Amino acid sequence: PFLAYASLGYVFDSWGFNVNCSRQGLQVGKTLTGSVIYNSTFQTDFFLQFNLYNRYLKYNMDVVQVSKNRYMYLHSLDIIPYFKWLKVGILEGTFVNDSFEMRFLNPLMFMHSHGAWSDNLTEQESHWLSEANICQYMGIQAEIVPCKNMRLYALYAQNELQSEAEKSSLHGKCLPDSFGIQLGIEYSKTDKSGGYWFSALEGIYTSPFLYIKQGSLWSLYSSRFDMQKNGSVPICSWIGSPFGPDAIGAKAVLRYERPCKWNLEAGYLFVAHGTNSFGLFSSKVLIDGVEYSAYYPSVLRSMGLISDKEAIDMARTLNLTGIIQYTNQIELNGKYFLNEHVSFNSKIVYSFVFNNQNQEGVFAHCIVFFVGSEL
């Protein structure tokens, strides 16, 4: 099963710990459209999580095996001040396209300090790519409760950000800033009949090269075949937002619920996708009998496939790339409780897409119905 799960923990007087393991399903942050930092949709083979916490602090370590010889190491710290209305968390990670390494488990140093992106480079990789098999990652999240029943949240993720000093060199200018931002607000209110209203609005932006490095094997990306579901069609996923890189989106939700009786929800989703969201890793070039990925600005420049100016323009732009696909989705769903043991639920979703698959003028749409019950 995809979500096989086990957990063990204990709470003492003022602190506690737990250990979790599963095939996949790890999540960082509570959001409407999936976490831009780490989302449960990321396809992995296994993860092991260790949490140590008290009232004000929580330390977390995750070791994730994405696939054979591809590992993600994460350390995070959440801080909840005494006044309770604020929560801040910071996460640092290293993605390694190589065998398991103990050094990345060390919680007492910044993993960026290892400088692992220059380890074990072949002469060809050093010449054409400058770095390989490593992706450094960082995430920041914050939650604010400014008043009763309201929650504001913000998430930030990055795997590459060039400082002004780094951009003083031509190579530094050709490395794209790769980051994503997610902002949301939730509000709920009870009424006199015992029900409550819930409303939420969320926006997200991912830059054209978020989650992306010089090669697909050390990009924050997973592709695998599921013979039980769809035969030879690969299932692809990003570590964070399901929208992937090169996207701008927003979602609004309004729900009314009578606990253990019925609920009704309406939602609208809009997403604009640039061309980097689809099929980017299929671009290849053969040099001296070795195949390299050919989509990253600095790599294309070093190979002489684009000019210096083209590489800089490509790396420095934060706009969506190419022909933009516009996706709209309207959703209605409801649930009715027949009694405390049986409930029925239904959903209808209408989706319509302009410039489908980034092809100018191509329109597509569909309607999906779902009816089910729970016992």
Short mmCIF file of C-alpha atoms in Angstrom, two decimals:
data_model
loop_
_atom_site.label_atom_id
_atom_site.label_comp_id
_atom_site.label_asym_id
_atom_site.label_seq_id
_atom_site.Cartn_x
_atom_site.Cartn_y
_atom_site.Cartn_z
CA PRO A 1 0.00 0.00 0.00
CA PHE A 2 1.11 3.56 -0.71
CA LEU A 3 0.44 4.83 2.80
CA ALA A 4 1.54 1.93 5.03
CA TYR A 5 2.27 3.66 8.33
CA ALA A 6 3.62 3.00 11.82
CA SER A 7 4.14 5.31 14.79
CA LEU A 8 5.61 5.07 18.27
CA GLY A 9 5.88 7.79 20.91
CA TYR A 10 5.60 8.82 24.53
CA VAL A 11 4.72 12.02 26.40
CA PHE A 12 6.41 12.89 29.70
CA ASP A 13 5.48 15.72 32.07
CA SER A 14 6.82 18.58 29.96
CA TRP A 15 8.16 16.97 26.80
CA GLY A 16 7.67 14.07 24.45
CA PHE A 17 8.94 12.27 21.38
CA ASN A 18 7.64 10.13 18.55
CA VAL A 19 9.02 8.11 15.67
CA ASN A 20 7.03 7.63 12.46
CA CYS A 21 7.68 5.64 9.33
CA SER A 22 5.76 5.22 6.11
CA ARG A 23 6.19 4.74 2.40
CA GLN A 24 5.06 8.27 1.62
CA GLY A 25 2.61 10.93 2.82
CA LEU A 26 4.95 13.32 4.66
CA GLN A 27 3.52 16.86 4.91
CA VAL A 28 4.93 20.21 6.05
CA GLY A 29 2.27 22.81 6.84
CA LYS A 30 -1.52 22.85 6.67
CA THR A 31 -2.72 24.44 3.40
CA LEU A 32 -5.49 24.34 0.78
CA THR A 33 -3.52 23.41 -2.34
CA GLY A 34 -0.67 21.36 -0.94
CA SER A 35 2.50 22.53 0.77
CA VAL A 36 5.06 24.43 -1.30
CA ILE A 37 7.76 23.06 1.05
CA TYR A 38 6.94 19.34 1.24
CA ASN A 39 3.60 17.84 0.20
CA SER A 40 2.06 14.43 0.85
CA THR A 41 1.75 13.79 -2.92
CA PHE A 42 5.55 13.37 -3.29
CA GLN A 43 6.12 9.77 -4.42
CA THR A 44 8.76 8.08 -2.25
CA ASP A 45 9.75 4.57 -1.22
CA PHE A 46 10.18 5.19 2.51
CA PHE A 47 10.60 7.87 5.14
CA LEU A 48 11.63 7.78 8.79
CA GLN A 49 10.71 10.71 11.02
CA PHE A 50 11.88 11.59 14.52
CA ASN A 51 10.21 14.35 16.59
CA LEU A 52 11.35 15.75 19.94
CA TYR A 53 9.17 18.47 21.45
CA ASN A 54 7.99 20.47 24.44
CA ARG A 55 5.51 23.32 24.83
CA TYR A 56 7.67 25.88 23.02
CA LEU A 57 9.99 23.95 20.70
CA LYS A 58 9.80 21.04 18.30
CA TYR A 59 12.81 19.46 16.57
CA ASN A 60 12.17 17.22 13.61
CA MET A 61 14.45 15.00 11.51
CA ASP A 62 13.32 13.18 8.38
CA VAL A 63 15.24 10.70 6.27
CA VAL A 64 13.47 10.00 2.98
CA GLN A 65 14.40 7.38 0.41
CA VAL A 66 12.88 8.67 -2.80
CA SER A 67 14.13 5.75 -4.89
CA LYS A 68 17.23 3.58 -5.16
CA ASN A 69 20.30 5.68 -4.21
CA ARG A 70 18.25 8.92 -3.98
CA TYR A 71 17.86 10.31 -0.45
CA MET A 72 16.46 13.47 1.13
CA TYR A 73 17.70 14.53 4.58
CA LEU A 74 15.66 17.16 6.44
CA HIS A 75 16.09 18.96 9.77
CA SER A 76 13.52 21.46 11.04
CA LEU A 77 12.81 23.49 14.15
CA ASP A 78 9.41 24.93 15.10
CA ILE A 79 9.17 27.69 17.70
CA ILE A 80 5.94 28.52 19.54
CA PRO A 81 6.48 31.58 21.76
CA TYR A 82 4.84 31.99 25.14
CA PHE A 83 2.08 34.23 23.73
CA LYS A 84 0.78 31.35 21.52
CA TRP A 85 -0.60 33.40 18.60
CA LEU A 86 2.61 32.97 16.58
CA LYS A 87 4.38 29.88 15.29
CA VAL A 88 7.57 29.97 13.22
CA GLY A 89 9.45 27.09 11.64
CA ILE A 90 12.61 26.70 9.60
CA LEU A 91 13.67 23.65 7.61
CA GLU A 92 16.94 22.74 5.92
CA GLY A 93 17.56 19.79 3.69
CA THR A 94 19.98 18.06 1.34
CA PHE A 95 18.88 15.88 -1.55
CA VAL A 96 21.55 13.37 -2.61
CA ASN A 97 21.68 11.32 -5.78
CA ASP A 98 24.03 8.77 -4.21
CA SER A 99 24.20 6.16 -1.46
CA PHE A 100 23.12 6.81 2.13
CA GLU A 101 25.43 9.17 4.09
CA MET A 102 25.57 9.50 7.89
CA ARG A 103 26.98 13.05 7.86
CA PHE A 104 23.65 14.54 6.80
CA LEU A 105 22.02 13.22 10.00
CA ASN A 106 24.05 15.62 12.15
CA PRO A 107 21.54 18.09 13.69
CA LEU A 108 24.25 20.37 15.09
CA MET A 109 25.46 21.95 11.85
CA PHE A 110 24.00 23.52 8.75
CA MET A 111 23.99 20.91 6.00
CA HIS A 112 24.84 23.61 3.45
CA SER A 113 28.20 23.84 5.23
CA HIS A 114 29.17 20.40 3.95
CA GLY A 115 29.64 21.90 0.48
CA ALA A 116 28.58 18.53 -0.90
CA TRP A 117 27.69 19.90 -4.35
CA SER A 118 31.40 19.76 -5.27
CA ASP A 119 31.98 16.20 -3.99
CA ASN A 120 32.77 13.33 -6.37
CA LEU A 121 32.36 15.38 -9.54
CA THR A 122 33.76 13.83 -12.70
CA GLU A 123 35.91 16.07 -14.88
CA GLN A 124 33.10 16.22 -17.45
CA GLU A 125 30.44 17.10 -14.85
CA SER A 126 32.66 19.81 -13.41
CA HIS A 127 33.21 21.29 -16.87
CA TRP A 128 29.66 21.19 -18.23
CA LEU A 129 27.49 21.31 -15.08
CA SER A 130 29.76 22.90 -12.39
CA GLU A 131 27.91 20.83 -9.75
CA ALA A 132 25.98 17.57 -9.72
CA ASN A 133 24.11 14.98 -7.63
CA ILE A 134 23.29 17.40 -4.78
CA CYS A 135 20.42 19.81 -4.16
CA GLN A 136 20.38 22.04 -1.07
CA TYR A 137 16.90 22.97 0.16
CA MET A 138 15.39 25.41 2.64
CA GLY A 139 11.88 26.14 3.88
CA ILE A 140 10.35 28.70 6.22
CA GLN A 141 6.80 28.75 7.54
CA ALA A 142 4.86 31.02 9.87
CA GLU A 143 1.36 30.98 11.34
CA ILE A 144 -0.38 33.92 13.02
CA VAL A 145 -3.69 33.91 14.88
CA PRO A 146 -4.49 37.66 15.02
CA CYS A 147 -7.93 37.12 16.52
CA LYS A 148 -10.27 34.32 17.50
CA ASN A 149 -11.26 31.96 14.65
CA MET A 150 -8.77 33.40 12.15
CA ARG A 151 -5.47 31.94 10.93
CA LEU A 152 -2.93 33.56 8.62
CA TYR A 153 -0.09 31.48 7.22
CA ALA A 154 2.91 31.83 4.95
CA LEU A 155 5.31 29.24 3.51
CA TYR A 156 8.54 29.81 1.60
CA ALA A 157 10.74 27.25 -0.18
CA GLN A 158 14.00 27.59 -2.11
CA ASN A 159 16.71 25.44 -3.61
CA GLU A 160 18.78 28.19 -5.26
CA LEU A 161 19.10 31.93 -4.53
CA GLN A 162 21.99 33.98 -5.82
CA SER A 163 23.36 36.75 -3.60
CA GLU A 164 24.49 40.05 -5.07
CA ALA A 165 28.10 38.94 -4.61
CA GLU A 166 27.45 35.70 -6.52
CA LYS A 167 25.74 37.61 -9.32
CA SER A 168 28.91 39.63 -9.89
CA SER A 169 30.27 36.70 -11.93
CA LEU A 170 28.90 35.57 -15.29
CA HIS A 171 28.36 32.03 -14.02
CA GLY A 172 26.45 33.33 -10.97
CA LYS A 173 24.17 35.38 -13.21
CA CYS A 174 23.31 32.24 -15.16
CA LEU A 175 22.11 30.31 -12.08
CA PRO A 176 18.36 30.93 -11.68
CA ASP A 177 16.75 32.02 -8.42
CA SER A 178 14.54 29.06 -7.51
CA PHE A 179 11.92 29.76 -4.85
CA GLY A 180 8.22 29.57 -4.07
CA ILE A 181 5.83 31.52 -1.83
CA GLN A 182 2.45 30.45 -0.45
CA LEU A 183 0.08 32.75 1.50
CA GLY A 184 -3.32 31.96 2.98
CA ILE A 185 -6.08 33.06 5.34
CA GLU A 186 -8.75 30.97 7.08
CA TYR A 187 -11.78 32.10 9.06
CA SER A 188 -14.44 30.07 10.84
CA LYS A 189 -17.52 31.07 12.83
CA THR A 190 -20.19 29.12 14.68
CA ASP A 191 -23.90 29.95 14.55
CA LYS A 192 -26.75 29.57 17.01
CA SER A 193 -27.94 26.28 15.46
CA GLY A 194 -24.70 24.49 16.33
CA GLY A 195 -23.21 24.60 12.86
CA TYR A 196 -20.26 26.62 11.65
CA TRP A 197 -19.02 28.46 8.58
CA PHE A 198 -15.52 27.99 7.23
CA SER A 199 -13.93 30.14 4.52
CA ALA A 200 -10.39 30.18 3.15
CA LEU A 201 -8.37 31.89 0.45
CA GLU A 202 -4.87 30.90 -0.66
CA GLY A 203 -2.39 32.06 -3.28
CA ILE A 204 0.83 30.44 -4.47
CA TYR A 205 3.72 31.36 -6.75
CA THR A 206 6.57 29.09 -7.86
CA SER A 207 9.46 30.45 -9.91
CA PRO A 208 10.37 28.79 -13.25
CA PHE A 209 13.20 26.72 -11.71
CA LEU A 210 11.90 25.90 -8.23
CA TYR A 211 12.75 22.25 -7.32
CA ILE A 212 14.95 22.05 -10.46
CA LYS A 213 18.71 21.52 -10.71
CA GLN A 214 21.10 20.71 -13.56
CA GLY A 215 19.88 17.10 -13.84
CA SER A 216 16.60 15.33 -13.17
CA LEU A 217 18.18 12.78 -10.80
CA TRP A 218 19.12 15.47 -8.27
CA SER A 219 16.12 17.70 -8.87
CA LEU A 220 13.41 17.54 -6.21
CA TYR A 221 11.29 15.34 -8.44
CA SER A 222 10.12 11.76 -8.61
CA SER A 223 9.00 9.64 -11.54
CA ARG A 224 8.01 6.01 -11.28
CA PHE A 225 5.85 3.34 -12.89
CA ASP A 226 2.86 1.87 -11.07
CA MET A 227 2.02 -1.38 -12.81
CA GLN A 228 -1.06 -1.89 -10.62
CA LYS A 229 -2.72 1.37 -11.64
CA ASN A 230 -1.70 2.54 -15.08
CA GLY A 231 0.79 0.12 -16.55
CA SER A 232 3.62 1.84 -18.36
CA VAL A 233 2.50 5.44 -17.74
CA PRO A 234 4.89 7.11 -15.24
CA ILE A 235 3.58 8.84 -12.12
CA CYS A 236 5.43 12.12 -11.67
CA SER A 237 5.51 14.35 -8.59
CA TRP A 238 7.41 17.29 -7.11
CA ILE A 239 8.58 17.44 -3.51
CA GLY A 240 6.37 20.44 -2.81
CA SER A 241 3.39 22.00 -4.55
CA PRO A 242 1.53 19.60 -6.88
CA PHE A 243 1.49 22.52 -9.35
CA GLY A 244 5.26 22.19 -9.68
CA PRO A 245 7.54 25.02 -10.78
CA ASP A 246 6.63 27.89 -13.10
CA ALA A 247 3.12 28.41 -11.74
CA ILE A 248 0.78 30.98 -10.18
CA GLY A 249 -2.42 29.79 -8.54
CA ALA A 250 -5.20 30.65 -6.12
CA LYS A 251 -7.99 28.73 -4.42
CA ALA A 252 -11.09 29.86 -2.52
CA VAL A 253 -13.31 27.63 -0.36
CA LEU A 254 -16.59 28.22 1.47
CA ARG A 255 -18.09 25.46 3.65
CA TYR A 256 -21.01 25.10 6.03
CA GLU A 257 -21.06 22.16 8.42
CA ARG A 258 -23.49 20.72 10.94
CA PRO A 259 -21.29 18.24 12.82
CA CYS A 260 -22.49 14.63 12.52
CA LYS A 261 -25.45 15.80 10.39
CA TRP A 262 -24.41 17.25 7.04
CA ASN A 263 -22.01 19.64 5.31
CA LEU A 264 -21.78 21.44 1.99
CA GLU A 265 -18.70 22.99 0.37
CA ALA A 266 -18.01 25.06 -2.75
CA GLY A 267 -14.55 25.81 -4.13
CA TYR A 268 -12.84 27.50 -7.06
CA LEU A 269 -9.26 26.90 -8.23
CA PHE A 270 -7.24 28.85 -10.79
CA VAL A 271 -3.72 27.90 -11.90
CA ALA A 272 -1.50 29.39 -14.60
CA HIS A 273 1.35 27.12 -15.72
CA GLY A 274 4.42 28.03 -17.74
CA THR A 275 6.22 25.57 -19.99
CA ASN A 276 8.75 24.51 -17.31
CA SER A 277 5.94 22.66 -15.52
CA PHE A 278 5.67 20.07 -18.29
CA GLY A 279 8.23 17.77 -19.89
CA LEU A 280 11.28 19.83 -18.96
CA PHE A 281 13.53 16.82 -18.28
CA SER A 282 13.03 15.36 -21.76
CA SER A 283 15.50 17.89 -23.22
CA LYS A 284 18.80 16.02 -23.75
CA VAL A 285 22.09 16.53 -25.57
CA LEU A 286 24.84 14.01 -26.37
CA ILE A 287 28.47 15.12 -25.85
CA ASP A 288 31.40 12.71 -26.34
CA GLY A 289 29.06 9.75 -25.96
CA VAL A 290 27.59 11.02 -22.66
CA GLU A 291 23.96 12.20 -22.40
CA TYR A 292 23.30 15.38 -20.41
CA SER A 293 20.13 17.25 -19.56
CA ALA A 294 19.82 20.43 -21.62
CA TYR A 295 17.38 22.87 -20.05
CA TYR A 296 19.28 24.69 -17.26
CA PRO A 297 20.56 28.19 -18.21
CA SER A 298 24.15 27.78 -16.94
CA VAL A 299 24.46 24.34 -18.56
CA LEU A 300 23.08 25.50 -21.92
CA ARG A 301 25.58 28.39 -21.86
CA SER A 302 28.57 26.18 -20.98
CA MET A 303 27.65 23.86 -23.85
CA GLY A 304 27.47 26.78 -26.27
CA LEU A 305 23.80 26.15 -27.04
CA ILE A 306 22.75 29.69 -26.06
CA SER A 307 24.58 33.00 -25.72
CA ASP A 308 25.64 34.63 -22.46
CA LYS A 309 22.82 37.17 -22.74
CA GLU A 310 20.22 34.46 -23.43
CA ALA A 311 21.41 32.47 -20.41
CA ILE A 312 21.28 35.51 -18.13
CA ASP A 313 17.80 36.51 -19.36
CA MET A 314 16.58 32.94 -18.92
CA ALA A 315 18.01 32.65 -15.39
CA ARG A 316 16.99 36.05 -14.07
CA THR A 317 13.35 36.09 -15.22
CA LEU A 318 10.69 35.36 -12.62
CA ASN A 319 7.80 35.47 -15.11
CA LEU A 320 5.99 32.36 -16.29
CA THR A 321 7.73 30.91 -19.33
CA GLY A 322 6.51 30.27 -22.88
CA ILE A 323 2.85 29.75 -23.75
CA ILE A 324 0.89 29.78 -20.50
CA GLN A 325 -1.76 27.19 -19.69
CA TYR A 326 -4.76 28.50 -17.72
CA THR A 327 -6.66 25.94 -15.62
CA ASN A 328 -9.99 26.66 -13.91
CA GLN A 329 -11.80 24.24 -11.61
CA ILE A 330 -15.18 24.59 -9.91
CA GLU A 331 -16.01 22.06 -7.20
CA LEU A 332 -19.14 21.28 -5.18
CA ASN A 333 -19.22 18.52 -2.58
CA GLY A 334 -21.42 17.52 0.31
CA LYS A 335 -21.85 14.90 3.00
CA TYR A 336 -24.91 13.58 4.80
CA PHE A 337 -24.86 11.46 7.97
CA LEU A 338 -27.66 8.91 8.02
CA ASN A 339 -26.71 7.97 11.57
CA GLU A 340 -23.55 7.69 13.66
CA HIS A 341 -22.37 4.70 11.63
CA VAL A 342 -23.36 5.50 8.01
CA SER A 343 -22.76 8.59 5.87
CA PHE A 344 -23.08 9.44 2.18
CA ASN A 345 -20.94 11.90 0.22
CA SER A 346 -20.93 13.27 -3.30
CA LYS A 347 -18.77 15.57 -5.40
CA ILE A 348 -19.01 17.27 -8.76
CA VAL A 349 -16.01 18.96 -10.39
CA TYR A 350 -15.99 20.95 -13.62
CA SER A 351 -12.59 21.80 -15.11
CA PHE A 352 -11.86 23.92 -18.17
CA VAL A 353 -8.41 24.70 -19.54
CA PHE A 354 -7.19 27.33 -22.00
CA ASN A 355 -3.96 26.69 -23.95
CA ASN A 356 -4.10 23.07 -22.84
CA GLN A 357 -0.63 21.47 -22.53
CA ASN A 358 0.87 24.88 -23.39
CA GLN A 359 -0.49 24.80 -26.92
CA GLU A 360 -1.84 28.12 -28.15
CA GLY A 361 -5.62 28.18 -28.62
CA VAL A 362 -6.26 24.58 -27.48
CA PHE A 363 -9.28 24.29 -25.15
CA ALA A 364 -10.19 21.28 -22.99
CA HIS A 365 -12.83 20.65 -20.34
CA CYS A 366 -14.39 17.82 -18.37
CA ILE A 367 -16.93 17.06 -15.64
CA VAL A 368 -16.30 14.51 -12.89
CA PHE A 369 -19.03 13.06 -10.64
CA PHE A 370 -18.44 11.05 -7.49
CA VAL A 371 -20.92 9.41 -5.13
CA GLY A 372 -19.90 7.22 -2.20
CA SER A 373 -20.67 6.11 1.32
CA GLU A 374 -18.76 5.46 4.53
CA LEU A 375 -19.48 2.84 7.16
#
